[in-house]
XYZ file of C-alpha atoms in Angstrom:
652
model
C 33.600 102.883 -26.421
C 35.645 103.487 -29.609
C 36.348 107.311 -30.658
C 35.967 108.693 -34.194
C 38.596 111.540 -34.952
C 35.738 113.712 -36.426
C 34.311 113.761 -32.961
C 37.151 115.024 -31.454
C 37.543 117.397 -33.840
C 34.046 118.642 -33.425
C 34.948 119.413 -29.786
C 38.076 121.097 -30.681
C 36.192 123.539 -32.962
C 33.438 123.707 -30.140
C 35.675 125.167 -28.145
C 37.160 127.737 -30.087
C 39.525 125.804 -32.862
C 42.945 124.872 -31.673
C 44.253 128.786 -31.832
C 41.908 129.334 -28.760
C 43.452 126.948 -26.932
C 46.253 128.108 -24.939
C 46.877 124.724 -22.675
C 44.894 122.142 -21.779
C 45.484 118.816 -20.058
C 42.739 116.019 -18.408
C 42.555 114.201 -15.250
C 40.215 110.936 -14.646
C 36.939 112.671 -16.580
C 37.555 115.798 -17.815
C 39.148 117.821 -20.314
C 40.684 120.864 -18.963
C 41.307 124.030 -20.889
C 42.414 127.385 -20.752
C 40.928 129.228 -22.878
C 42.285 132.605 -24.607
C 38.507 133.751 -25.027
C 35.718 132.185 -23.276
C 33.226 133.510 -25.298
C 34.025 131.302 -28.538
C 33.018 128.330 -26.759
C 30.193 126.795 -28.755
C 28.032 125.226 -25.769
C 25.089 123.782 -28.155
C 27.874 121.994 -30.416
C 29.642 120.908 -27.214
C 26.137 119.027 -25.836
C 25.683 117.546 -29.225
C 28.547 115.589 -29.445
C 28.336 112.291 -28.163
C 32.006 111.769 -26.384
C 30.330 114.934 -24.035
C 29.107 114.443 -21.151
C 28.974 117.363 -19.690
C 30.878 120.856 -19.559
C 31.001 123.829 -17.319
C 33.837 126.834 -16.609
C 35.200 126.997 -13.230
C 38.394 128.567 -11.789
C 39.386 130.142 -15.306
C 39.060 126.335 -16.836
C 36.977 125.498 -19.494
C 35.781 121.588 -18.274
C 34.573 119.300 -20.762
C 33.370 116.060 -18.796
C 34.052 112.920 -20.723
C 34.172 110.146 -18.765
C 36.615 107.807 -17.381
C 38.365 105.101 -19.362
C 37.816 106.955 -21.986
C 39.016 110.880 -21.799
C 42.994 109.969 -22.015
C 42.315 108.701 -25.494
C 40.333 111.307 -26.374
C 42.925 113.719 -24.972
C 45.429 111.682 -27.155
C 43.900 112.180 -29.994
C 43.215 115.904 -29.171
C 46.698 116.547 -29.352
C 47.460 114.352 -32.305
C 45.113 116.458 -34.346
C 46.079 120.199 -32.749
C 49.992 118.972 -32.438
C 49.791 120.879 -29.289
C 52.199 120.078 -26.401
C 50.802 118.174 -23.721
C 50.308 120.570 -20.524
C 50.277 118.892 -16.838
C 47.617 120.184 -14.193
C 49.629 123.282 -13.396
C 50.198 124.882 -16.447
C 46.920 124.688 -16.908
C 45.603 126.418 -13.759
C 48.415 128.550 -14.229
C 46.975 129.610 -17.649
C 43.861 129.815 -16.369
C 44.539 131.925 -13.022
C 45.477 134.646 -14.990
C 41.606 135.321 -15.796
C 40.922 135.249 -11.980
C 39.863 137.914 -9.136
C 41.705 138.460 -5.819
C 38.701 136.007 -4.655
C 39.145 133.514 -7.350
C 42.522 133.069 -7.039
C 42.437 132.846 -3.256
C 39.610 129.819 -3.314
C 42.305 128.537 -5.826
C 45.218 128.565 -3.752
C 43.167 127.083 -0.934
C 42.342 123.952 -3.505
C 45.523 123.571 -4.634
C 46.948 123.539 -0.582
C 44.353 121.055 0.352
C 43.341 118.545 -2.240
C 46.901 116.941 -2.544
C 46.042 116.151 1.330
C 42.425 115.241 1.070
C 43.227 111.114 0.788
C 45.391 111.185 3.583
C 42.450 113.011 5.683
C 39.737 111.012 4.073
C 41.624 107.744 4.893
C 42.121 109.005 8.444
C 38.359 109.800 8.837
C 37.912 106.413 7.238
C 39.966 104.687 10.413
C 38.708 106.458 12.862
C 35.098 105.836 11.376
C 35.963 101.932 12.239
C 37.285 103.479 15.535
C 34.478 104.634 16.268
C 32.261 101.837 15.315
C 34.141 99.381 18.231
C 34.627 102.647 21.018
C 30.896 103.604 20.428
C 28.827 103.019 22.927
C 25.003 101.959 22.678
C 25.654 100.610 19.383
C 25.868 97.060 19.794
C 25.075 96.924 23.319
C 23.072 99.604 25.420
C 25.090 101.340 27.592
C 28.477 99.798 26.458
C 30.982 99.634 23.665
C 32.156 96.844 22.141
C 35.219 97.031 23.187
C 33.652 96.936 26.897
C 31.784 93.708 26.075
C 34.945 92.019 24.296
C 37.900 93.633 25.824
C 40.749 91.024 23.356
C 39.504 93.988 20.589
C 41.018 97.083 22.895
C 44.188 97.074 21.840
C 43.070 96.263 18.447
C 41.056 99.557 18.475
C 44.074 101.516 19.920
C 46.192 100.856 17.672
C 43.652 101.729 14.402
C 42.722 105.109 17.017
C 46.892 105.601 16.874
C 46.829 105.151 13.026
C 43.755 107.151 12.142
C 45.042 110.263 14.561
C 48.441 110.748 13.214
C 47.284 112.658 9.924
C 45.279 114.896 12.159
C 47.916 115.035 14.931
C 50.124 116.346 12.107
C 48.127 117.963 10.207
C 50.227 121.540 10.194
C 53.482 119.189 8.396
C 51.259 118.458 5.646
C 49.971 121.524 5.224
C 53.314 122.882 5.752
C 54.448 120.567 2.652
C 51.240 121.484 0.404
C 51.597 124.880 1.026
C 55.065 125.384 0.411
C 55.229 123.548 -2.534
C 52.385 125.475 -3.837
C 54.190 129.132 -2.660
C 57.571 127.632 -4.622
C 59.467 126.737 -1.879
C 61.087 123.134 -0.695
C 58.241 120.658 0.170
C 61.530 119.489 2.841
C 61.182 122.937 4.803
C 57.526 123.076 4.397
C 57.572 119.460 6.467
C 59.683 120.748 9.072
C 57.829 124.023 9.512
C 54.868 121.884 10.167
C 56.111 119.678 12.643
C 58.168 122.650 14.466
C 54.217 123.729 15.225
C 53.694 120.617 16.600
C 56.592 119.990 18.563
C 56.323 117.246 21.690
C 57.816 120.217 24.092
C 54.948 122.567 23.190
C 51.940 122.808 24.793
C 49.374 120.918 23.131
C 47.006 123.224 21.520
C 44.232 120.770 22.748
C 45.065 121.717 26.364
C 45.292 125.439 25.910
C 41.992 126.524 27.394
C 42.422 124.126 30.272
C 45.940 125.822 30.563
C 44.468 129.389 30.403
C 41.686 128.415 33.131
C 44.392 126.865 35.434
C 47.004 129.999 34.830
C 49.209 127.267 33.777
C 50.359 128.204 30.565
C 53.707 127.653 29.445
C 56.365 130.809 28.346
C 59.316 131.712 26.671
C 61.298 134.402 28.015
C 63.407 136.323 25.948
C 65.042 139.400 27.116
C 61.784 139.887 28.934
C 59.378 139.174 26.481
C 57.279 136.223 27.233
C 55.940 133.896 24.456
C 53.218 131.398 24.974
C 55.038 128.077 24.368
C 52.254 126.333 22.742
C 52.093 124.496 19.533
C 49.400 124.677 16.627
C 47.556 121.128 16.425
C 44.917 121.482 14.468
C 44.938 124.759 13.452
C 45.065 126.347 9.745
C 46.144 129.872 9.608
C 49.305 129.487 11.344
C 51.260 126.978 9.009
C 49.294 128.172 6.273
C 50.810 131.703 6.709
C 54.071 130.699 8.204
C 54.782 128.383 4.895
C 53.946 131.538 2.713
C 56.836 133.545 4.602
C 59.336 130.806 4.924
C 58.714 129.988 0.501
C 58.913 133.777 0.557
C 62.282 133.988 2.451
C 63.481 131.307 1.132
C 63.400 132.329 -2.924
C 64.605 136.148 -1.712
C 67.671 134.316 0.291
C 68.271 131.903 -3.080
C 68.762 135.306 -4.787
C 71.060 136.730 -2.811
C 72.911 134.082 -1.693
C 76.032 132.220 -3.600
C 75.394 129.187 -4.879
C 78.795 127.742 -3.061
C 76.910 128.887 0.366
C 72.951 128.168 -0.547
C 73.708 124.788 1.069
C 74.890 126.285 4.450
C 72.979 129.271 4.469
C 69.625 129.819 2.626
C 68.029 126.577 5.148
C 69.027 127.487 8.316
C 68.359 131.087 8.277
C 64.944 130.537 6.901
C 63.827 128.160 9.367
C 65.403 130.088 11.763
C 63.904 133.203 10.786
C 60.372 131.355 10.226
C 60.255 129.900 13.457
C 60.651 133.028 15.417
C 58.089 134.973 13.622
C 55.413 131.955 13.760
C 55.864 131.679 17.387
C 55.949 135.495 18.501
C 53.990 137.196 15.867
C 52.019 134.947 13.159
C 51.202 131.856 15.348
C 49.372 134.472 17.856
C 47.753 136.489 15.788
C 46.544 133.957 13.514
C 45.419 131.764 16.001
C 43.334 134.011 17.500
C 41.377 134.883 14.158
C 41.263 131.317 13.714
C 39.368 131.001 17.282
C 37.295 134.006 16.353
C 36.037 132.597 12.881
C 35.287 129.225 14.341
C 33.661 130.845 17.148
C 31.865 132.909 15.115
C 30.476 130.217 12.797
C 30.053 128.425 16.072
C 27.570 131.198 17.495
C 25.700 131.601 13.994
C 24.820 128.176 14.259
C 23.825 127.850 17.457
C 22.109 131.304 17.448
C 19.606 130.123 14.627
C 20.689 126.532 13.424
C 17.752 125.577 11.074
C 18.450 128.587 8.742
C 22.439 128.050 8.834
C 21.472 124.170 8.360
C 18.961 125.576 5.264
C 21.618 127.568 3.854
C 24.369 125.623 3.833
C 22.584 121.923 3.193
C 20.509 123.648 0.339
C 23.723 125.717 -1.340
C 25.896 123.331 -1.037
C 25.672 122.183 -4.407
C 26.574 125.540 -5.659
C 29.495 125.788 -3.910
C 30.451 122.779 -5.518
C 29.654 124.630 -9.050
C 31.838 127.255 -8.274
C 34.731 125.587 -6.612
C 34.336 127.364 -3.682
C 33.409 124.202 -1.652
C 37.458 124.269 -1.518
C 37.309 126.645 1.039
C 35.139 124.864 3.802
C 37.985 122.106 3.874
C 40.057 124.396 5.934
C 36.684 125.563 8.270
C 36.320 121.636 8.513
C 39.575 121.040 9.369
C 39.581 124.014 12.013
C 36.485 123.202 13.866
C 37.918 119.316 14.201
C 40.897 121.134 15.914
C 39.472 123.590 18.062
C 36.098 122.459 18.736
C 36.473 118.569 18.656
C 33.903 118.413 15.771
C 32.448 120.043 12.437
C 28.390 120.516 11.972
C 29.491 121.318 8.146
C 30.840 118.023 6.805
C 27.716 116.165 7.476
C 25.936 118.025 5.411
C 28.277 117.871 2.774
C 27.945 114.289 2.691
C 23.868 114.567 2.368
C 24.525 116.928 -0.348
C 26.158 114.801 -2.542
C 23.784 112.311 -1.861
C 20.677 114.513 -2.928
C 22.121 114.998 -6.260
C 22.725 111.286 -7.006
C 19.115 110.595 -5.600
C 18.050 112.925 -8.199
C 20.432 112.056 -11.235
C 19.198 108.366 -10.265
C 15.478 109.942 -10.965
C 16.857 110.706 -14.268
C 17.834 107.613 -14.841
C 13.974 106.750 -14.996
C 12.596 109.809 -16.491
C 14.769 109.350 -19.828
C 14.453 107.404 -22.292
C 17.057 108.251 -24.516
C 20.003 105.394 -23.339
C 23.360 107.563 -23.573
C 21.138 110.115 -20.971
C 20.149 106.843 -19.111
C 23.472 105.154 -18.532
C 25.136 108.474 -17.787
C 22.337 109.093 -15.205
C 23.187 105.538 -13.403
C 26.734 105.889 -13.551
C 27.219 109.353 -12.163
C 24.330 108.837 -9.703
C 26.534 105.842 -8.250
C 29.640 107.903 -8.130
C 27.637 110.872 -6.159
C 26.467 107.890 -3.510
C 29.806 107.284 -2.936
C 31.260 110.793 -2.558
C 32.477 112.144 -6.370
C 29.306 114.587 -6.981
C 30.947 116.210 -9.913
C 29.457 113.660 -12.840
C 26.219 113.525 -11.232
C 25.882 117.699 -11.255
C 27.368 118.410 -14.442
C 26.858 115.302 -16.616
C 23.068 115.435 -15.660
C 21.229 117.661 -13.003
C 22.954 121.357 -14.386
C 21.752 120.113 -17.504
C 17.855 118.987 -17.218
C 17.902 121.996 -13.979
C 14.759 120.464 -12.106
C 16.999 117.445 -10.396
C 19.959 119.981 -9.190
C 16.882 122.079 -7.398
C 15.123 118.955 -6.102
C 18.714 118.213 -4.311
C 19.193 121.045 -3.095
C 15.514 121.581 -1.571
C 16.542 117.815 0.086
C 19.779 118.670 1.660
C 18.054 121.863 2.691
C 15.514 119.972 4.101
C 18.086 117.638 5.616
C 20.708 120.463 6.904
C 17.564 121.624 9.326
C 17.261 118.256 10.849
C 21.112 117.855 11.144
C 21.470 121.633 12.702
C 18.530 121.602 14.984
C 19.727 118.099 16.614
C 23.318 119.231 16.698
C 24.760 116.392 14.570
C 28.951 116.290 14.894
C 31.644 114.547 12.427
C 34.474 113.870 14.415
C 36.870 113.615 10.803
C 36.514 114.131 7.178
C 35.699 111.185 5.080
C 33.966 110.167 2.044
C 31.083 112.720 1.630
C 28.252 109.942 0.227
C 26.699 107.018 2.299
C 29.463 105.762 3.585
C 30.135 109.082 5.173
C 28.161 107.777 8.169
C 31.738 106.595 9.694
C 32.775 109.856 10.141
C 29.631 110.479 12.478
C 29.851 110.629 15.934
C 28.397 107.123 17.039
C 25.537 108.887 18.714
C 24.175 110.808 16.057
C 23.948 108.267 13.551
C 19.980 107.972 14.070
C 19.590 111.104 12.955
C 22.238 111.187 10.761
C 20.454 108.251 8.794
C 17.194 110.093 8.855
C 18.354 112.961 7.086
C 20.207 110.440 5.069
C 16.205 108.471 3.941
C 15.404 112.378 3.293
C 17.829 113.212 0.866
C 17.592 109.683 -1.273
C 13.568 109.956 -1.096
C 13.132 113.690 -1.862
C 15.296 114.157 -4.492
C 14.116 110.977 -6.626
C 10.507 111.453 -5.885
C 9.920 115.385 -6.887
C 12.741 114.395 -9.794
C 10.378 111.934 -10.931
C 6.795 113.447 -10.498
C 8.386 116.291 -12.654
C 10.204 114.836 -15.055
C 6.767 112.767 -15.763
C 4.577 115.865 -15.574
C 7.057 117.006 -18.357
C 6.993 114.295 -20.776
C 3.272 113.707 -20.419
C 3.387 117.771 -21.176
C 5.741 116.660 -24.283
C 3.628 114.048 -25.393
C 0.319 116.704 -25.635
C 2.591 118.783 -27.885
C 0.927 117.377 -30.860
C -1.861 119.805 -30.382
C 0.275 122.199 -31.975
C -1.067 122.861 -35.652
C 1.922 121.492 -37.437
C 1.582 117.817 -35.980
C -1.776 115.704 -36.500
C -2.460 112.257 -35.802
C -1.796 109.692 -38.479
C -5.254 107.669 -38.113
C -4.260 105.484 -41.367
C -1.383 103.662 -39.557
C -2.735 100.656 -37.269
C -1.679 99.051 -34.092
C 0.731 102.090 -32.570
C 0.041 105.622 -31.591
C 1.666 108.035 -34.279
C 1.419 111.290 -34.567
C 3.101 113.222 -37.436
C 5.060 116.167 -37.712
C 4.879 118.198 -40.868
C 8.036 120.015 -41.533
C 6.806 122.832 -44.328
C 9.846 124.389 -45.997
C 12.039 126.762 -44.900
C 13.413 128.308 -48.337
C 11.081 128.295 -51.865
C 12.925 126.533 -54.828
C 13.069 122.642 -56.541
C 12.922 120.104 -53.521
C 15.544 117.158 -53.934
C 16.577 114.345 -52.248
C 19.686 114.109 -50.195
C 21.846 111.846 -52.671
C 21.827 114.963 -55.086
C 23.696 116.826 -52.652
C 27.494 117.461 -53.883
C 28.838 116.434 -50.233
C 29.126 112.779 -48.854
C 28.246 113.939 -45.478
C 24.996 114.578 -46.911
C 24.589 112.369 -49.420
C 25.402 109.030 -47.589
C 23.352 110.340 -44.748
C 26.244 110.382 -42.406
C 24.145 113.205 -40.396
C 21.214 111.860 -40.912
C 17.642 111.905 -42.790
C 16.558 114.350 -44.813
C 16.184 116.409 -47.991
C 17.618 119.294 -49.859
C 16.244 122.589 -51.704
C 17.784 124.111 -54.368
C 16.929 127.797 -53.405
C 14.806 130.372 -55.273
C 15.153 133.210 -53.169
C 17.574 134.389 -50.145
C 15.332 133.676 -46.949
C 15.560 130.900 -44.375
C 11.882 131.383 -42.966
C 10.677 128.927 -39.720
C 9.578 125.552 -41.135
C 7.685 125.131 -37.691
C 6.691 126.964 -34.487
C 9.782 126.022 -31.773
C 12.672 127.228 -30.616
C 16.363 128.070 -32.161
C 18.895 125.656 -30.081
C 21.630 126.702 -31.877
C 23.775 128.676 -34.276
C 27.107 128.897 -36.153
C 27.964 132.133 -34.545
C 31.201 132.680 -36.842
C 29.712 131.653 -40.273
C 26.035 132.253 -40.034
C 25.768 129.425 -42.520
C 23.084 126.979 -40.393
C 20.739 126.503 -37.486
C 19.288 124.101 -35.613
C 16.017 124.612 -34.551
C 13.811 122.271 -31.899
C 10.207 121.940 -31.872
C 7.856 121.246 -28.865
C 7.708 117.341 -29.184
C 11.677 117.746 -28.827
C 12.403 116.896 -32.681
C 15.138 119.114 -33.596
C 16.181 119.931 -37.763
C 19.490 121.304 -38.810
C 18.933 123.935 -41.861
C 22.148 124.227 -43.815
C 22.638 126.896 -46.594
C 24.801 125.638 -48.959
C 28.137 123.390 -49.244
C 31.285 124.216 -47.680
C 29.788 127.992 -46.792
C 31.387 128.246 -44.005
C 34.359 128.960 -45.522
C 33.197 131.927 -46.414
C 33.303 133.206 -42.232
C 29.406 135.192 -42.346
C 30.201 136.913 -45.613
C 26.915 137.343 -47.460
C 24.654 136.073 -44.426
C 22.416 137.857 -42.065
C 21.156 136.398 -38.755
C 17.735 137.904 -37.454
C 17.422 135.390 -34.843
C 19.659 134.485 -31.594
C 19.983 130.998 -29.981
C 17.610 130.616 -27.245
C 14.661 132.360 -29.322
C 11.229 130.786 -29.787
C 9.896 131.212 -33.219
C 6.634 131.020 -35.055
C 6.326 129.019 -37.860
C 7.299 131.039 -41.277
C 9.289 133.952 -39.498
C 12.360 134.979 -40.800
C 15.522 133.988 -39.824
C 18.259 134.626 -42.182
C 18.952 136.005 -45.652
C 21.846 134.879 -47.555
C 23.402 136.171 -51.110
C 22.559 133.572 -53.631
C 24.645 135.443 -56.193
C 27.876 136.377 -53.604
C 27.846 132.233 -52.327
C 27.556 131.130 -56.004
C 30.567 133.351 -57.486
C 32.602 132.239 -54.705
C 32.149 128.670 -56.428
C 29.605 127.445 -53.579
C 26.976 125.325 -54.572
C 23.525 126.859 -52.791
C 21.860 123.653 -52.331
C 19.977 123.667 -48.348
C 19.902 120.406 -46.529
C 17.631 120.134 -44.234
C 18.759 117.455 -41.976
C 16.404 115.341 -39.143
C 19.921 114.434 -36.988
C 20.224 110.991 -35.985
C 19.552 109.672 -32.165
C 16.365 111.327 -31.802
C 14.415 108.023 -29.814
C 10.660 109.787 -30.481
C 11.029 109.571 -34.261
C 9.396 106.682 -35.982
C 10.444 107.436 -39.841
C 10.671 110.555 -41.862
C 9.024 110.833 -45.257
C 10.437 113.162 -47.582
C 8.154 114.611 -49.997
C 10.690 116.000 -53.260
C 8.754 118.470 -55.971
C 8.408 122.166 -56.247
C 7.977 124.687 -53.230
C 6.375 127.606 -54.608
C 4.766 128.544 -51.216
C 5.498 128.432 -47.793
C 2.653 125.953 -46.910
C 4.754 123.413 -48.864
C 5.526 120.490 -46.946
C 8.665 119.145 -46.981
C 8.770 116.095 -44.795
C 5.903 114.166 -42.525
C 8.369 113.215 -39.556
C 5.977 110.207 -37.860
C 5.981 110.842 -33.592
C 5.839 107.938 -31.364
C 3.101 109.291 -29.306
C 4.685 107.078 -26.252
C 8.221 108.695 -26.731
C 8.328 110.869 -23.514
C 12.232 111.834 -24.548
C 12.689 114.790 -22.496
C 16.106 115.923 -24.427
């Protein structure tokens, strides 16, 4: 898809002009700003443009989803027209933290610790997904694994088991890594710190209960202070906190110390240092509030597991929204270690496929074919674990399919809960999260799996039809009548009376080519008699130019939307001599008022007052619009018949 400049202009003045930018950056389908104010984002402007696919704040970021393939070039060309300087990732969350809470910025750390890790942990869940699949038994063969039935594929198995494991076997070292690196301190002593928790000569943290039961735990003595000698598989807290002292110690010691002895000095005494306080102080402490959260969650969910199976399958999805989701990696990652299993993953993977089963929906309830294709394409990527174009690009915005998928995975997190269904890694959270199933739970698995594809689409669809075939009766409204004298289709016609009394002229008299050549699409102009902008029909203000006041779009029931411009270039004139008595959002009757403007101010500031009123192009239910030029003397003066495919069942 080729980009016009003038588009991504439009979404650098949608956001706030290039002054309200204070860095921004993309990955694979998004824009990402931060914003100096928030608040000057123009959302309406932002859905209207065509590179948009979607846009939502999260984290401090301003997100506007694009697509990928496409959103480096329009990124290029962003900065080409702001001369900004290109930002990476960081500065940008960096920017943007500054707007956080406490609670915000914690969530954020915990993303920023555990996404650079995800792959490796997906891929591992991935492995031992096939590891399971030949270890399983009853899947193949009842009573038996395959591996029982064709022994030549043991070793096979043990050695994808042996590849699979070792991310999770040490997982502290890359947590150490992530974390340090995101406290400022050497990824090298991060690494280290993590595999000093996991050391061969420690007790594995695996065997500790057995240990405790047996009296048998290992000890450190020192000076008469014993110290469990056990290590920290699997566990969160302890690196995580550990690697925030050692990045700590380690920038106070670079301080201090002279750069002829940083090389001898600032290393050893921070591992040192480190070591000692994660195994006598943080490695206890933290791993028993580890074992008392897990424990905890453990209980809740055993104690009433349809409602924590409702909760969490249904608001999943908003987790998602707010980028708190970030946080469950860790509780995944800490019931794997101490429990052998999470209950919480599996419905993560349902939950992302609710929302494609209900962007797919979309896909069929549209009609309009930029809301189509986007609807297919992000419904695929949900199915296959990436939930983020399907929620934004699609459900947020029509709301009805982001409920639907929530009231499946709901639905689906009480079947999964009740029967006690286990994940034995993290993989990818769509259908082919199945892999990361325990073997024995895939029946049930796959049922909740049929209820979160079928839901979804079916109440997405019975609504979105109810809807349109709602839309399609809007022509009982008094300003649309059916056009008997056309044969062979079902029109309908929507008379557009006119919004401002004066001489009624077509476009091509309008002194601006945007107009004039149609560029924006069909219409007519008035050349004004008086200072009011009054409702040309009953419907519902979609949008406003906050800053200049100049024009409005308004929408009416059949979805046919008009943009009402006072005057050329007025906006340079920043709201001076206009008056908005309406807000975006607010339905309107036809012939209220809804803004006054200074004839005489706009015309000695060497404005011409001329009012297009523009039908934009892309709107699939319009057949033709008739303009109808002469003299409006009264408000029942009808400026255009815009002709309604009666079929159209656009729901934008």
């Amino acid at each position: 898809m080729a980009i016009e400049r003038s588009q991504v202009e439009d979404i650098i003045k949608a956001v706030g002009g290039k002054d309200n930018i204070e860095a921004s950056t993309h990955c694979v389908t998004r824009l990402r700003f931060a914003l100096y104010d928030d608040k000057l984002v123009d959302k309406d402007a932002l859905e209207q443009n065509d590179l948009v696919k979607g846009q939502f704040s999260s984290q401090g970021q301003y997100q506007v989803v694009i697509g990928p393939g496409l959103v480096d070039k329009v990124y290029d060309e962003m900065i080409s027209i702001t001369g900004g300087s290109r930002a990476s990732k960081d500065d940008v969350k960096n920017a943007a933290s500054k707007k956080q809470n406490p609670i915000q910025r914690a969530i954020k750390t915990l993303a920023d610790i555990f996404i650079p890790i995800l792959p490796a942990i997906v891929t591992a869940g991935l492995l031992l997904g096939i590891n399971n699949i030949l270890t399983g038994k009853g899947i193949f063969f009842e009573g038996m694994a395959l591996v029982q039935v064709y022994p030549q594929w043991t070793d096979f198995a043990a050695i994808i088991n042996t590849i699979a494991s070792t991310a999770f076997t040490f997982l502290p070292a890359l947590i150490g890594w992530s974390a340090v690196v995101r406290f400022g301190g050497s990824p090298l002593l991060g690494i280290v710190l993590g595999l000093i928790l996991v050391h061969p000569d420690l007790l594995s943290a695996y065997g500790y209960a057995d240990a405790v039961t047996k009296g048998a735990v290992p000890v450190w003595n020192l000076f008469g202070w014993e110290v469990n000698k056990i290590g920290y598989q699997g566990q969160v807290l302890p690196v995580l906190v550990s690697a925030y002292v050692l990045a700590q110690m380690e920038k106070f010691l670079n301080k201090k110390i002279a750069d002829s002895f940083k090389l001898l000095l600032v290393a050893p005494i921070t591992l040192l240092i480190t070591g000692f306080l994660a195994f006598t102080v943080i490695g206890p402490v933290t791993f028993m509030i580890g074992n008392a959260i897990t424990s905890g969650l453990v209980y809740v969910f055993d104690l009433a597991p349809a409602l924590g199976g409702l909760i969490y399958g249904g608001l999943y999805s908003l987790l998602v929204i707010t980028g708190m989701h970030h946080t469950f990696l860790a509780v995944d990652v800490q019931l794997i270690g101490t429990q052998g299993g999470t209950f919480l993953w599996p419905m993560l993977a349902l939950s992302n496929i609710a929302q494609g089963a209900g962007a797919l929906a979309m896909m069929l309830v549209l009609k309009e074919q930029k809301g189509k294709g986007l609807a297919l394409t992000s419904s695929v990527s949900a199915f296959l674990g990436v939930t983020e174009p399907a929620i934004f690009g699609v459900n947020i915005r029509y709301k009805y399919p982001f409920v639907f998928g929530m009231i499946g995975s709901g639905i689906a997190g009480i079947l999964l809960t009740v029967n006690h269904v286990m994940a034995s890694s993290i993989g990818v959270g769509g259908i082919p999260g199945f892999l990361s199933i325990f073997p024995n739970n895939w029946g049930v698995f796959f049922i909740g799996m049929a209820i979160v594809l079928i839901v979804p689409f079916a109440l997405t669809f019975m609504y979105g039809k109810l809807l349109n075939k709602r839309r399609q009766a809007a022509p009982a409204n008094d300003s649309v009548r059916k056009d008997s004298g056309r044969q062979n289709s079902a029109l309908y016609v929507l008379e557009v009376k006119t919004p401002v009394l004066g001489h009624v002229v077509p476009l091509e008299q309008v002194p601006d080519p945007a107009f004039a050549e149609r560029q924006m699409g069909q219409g007519i102009a008035v050349e004004p008699k008086d200072g009011k902008i009054l409702a040309p029909f009953s419907g519902q203000v979609i949008h406003i130019m906050v800053k200049s006041k100049h024009a409005l779009i308004l929408e009416h029931p059949t979805g046919v939307q008009i943009l009402v411009h006072v005057g050329i270039n007025t906006v340079s004139l920043k709201g001076e001599g206009f008056t908005m008595h309406v807000e975006t959002g607010q339905t309107v009757e036809q012939g209220q008022l809804l803004m006054e403007f200074d004839r005489e101010l706009i015309q000695k500031s060497g404005y011409p007052i001329i009012t297009p009123v523009i039908v934009p192009d892309g709107q699939s239910m319009i057949e033709s619009v008739e303009e109808l030029p002469g003299e409006a003397d009264d408000l029942q003066y009808t400026l255009m018949r815009i002709h309604l495919n009666s079929s159209s069942d656009n729901t934008n």
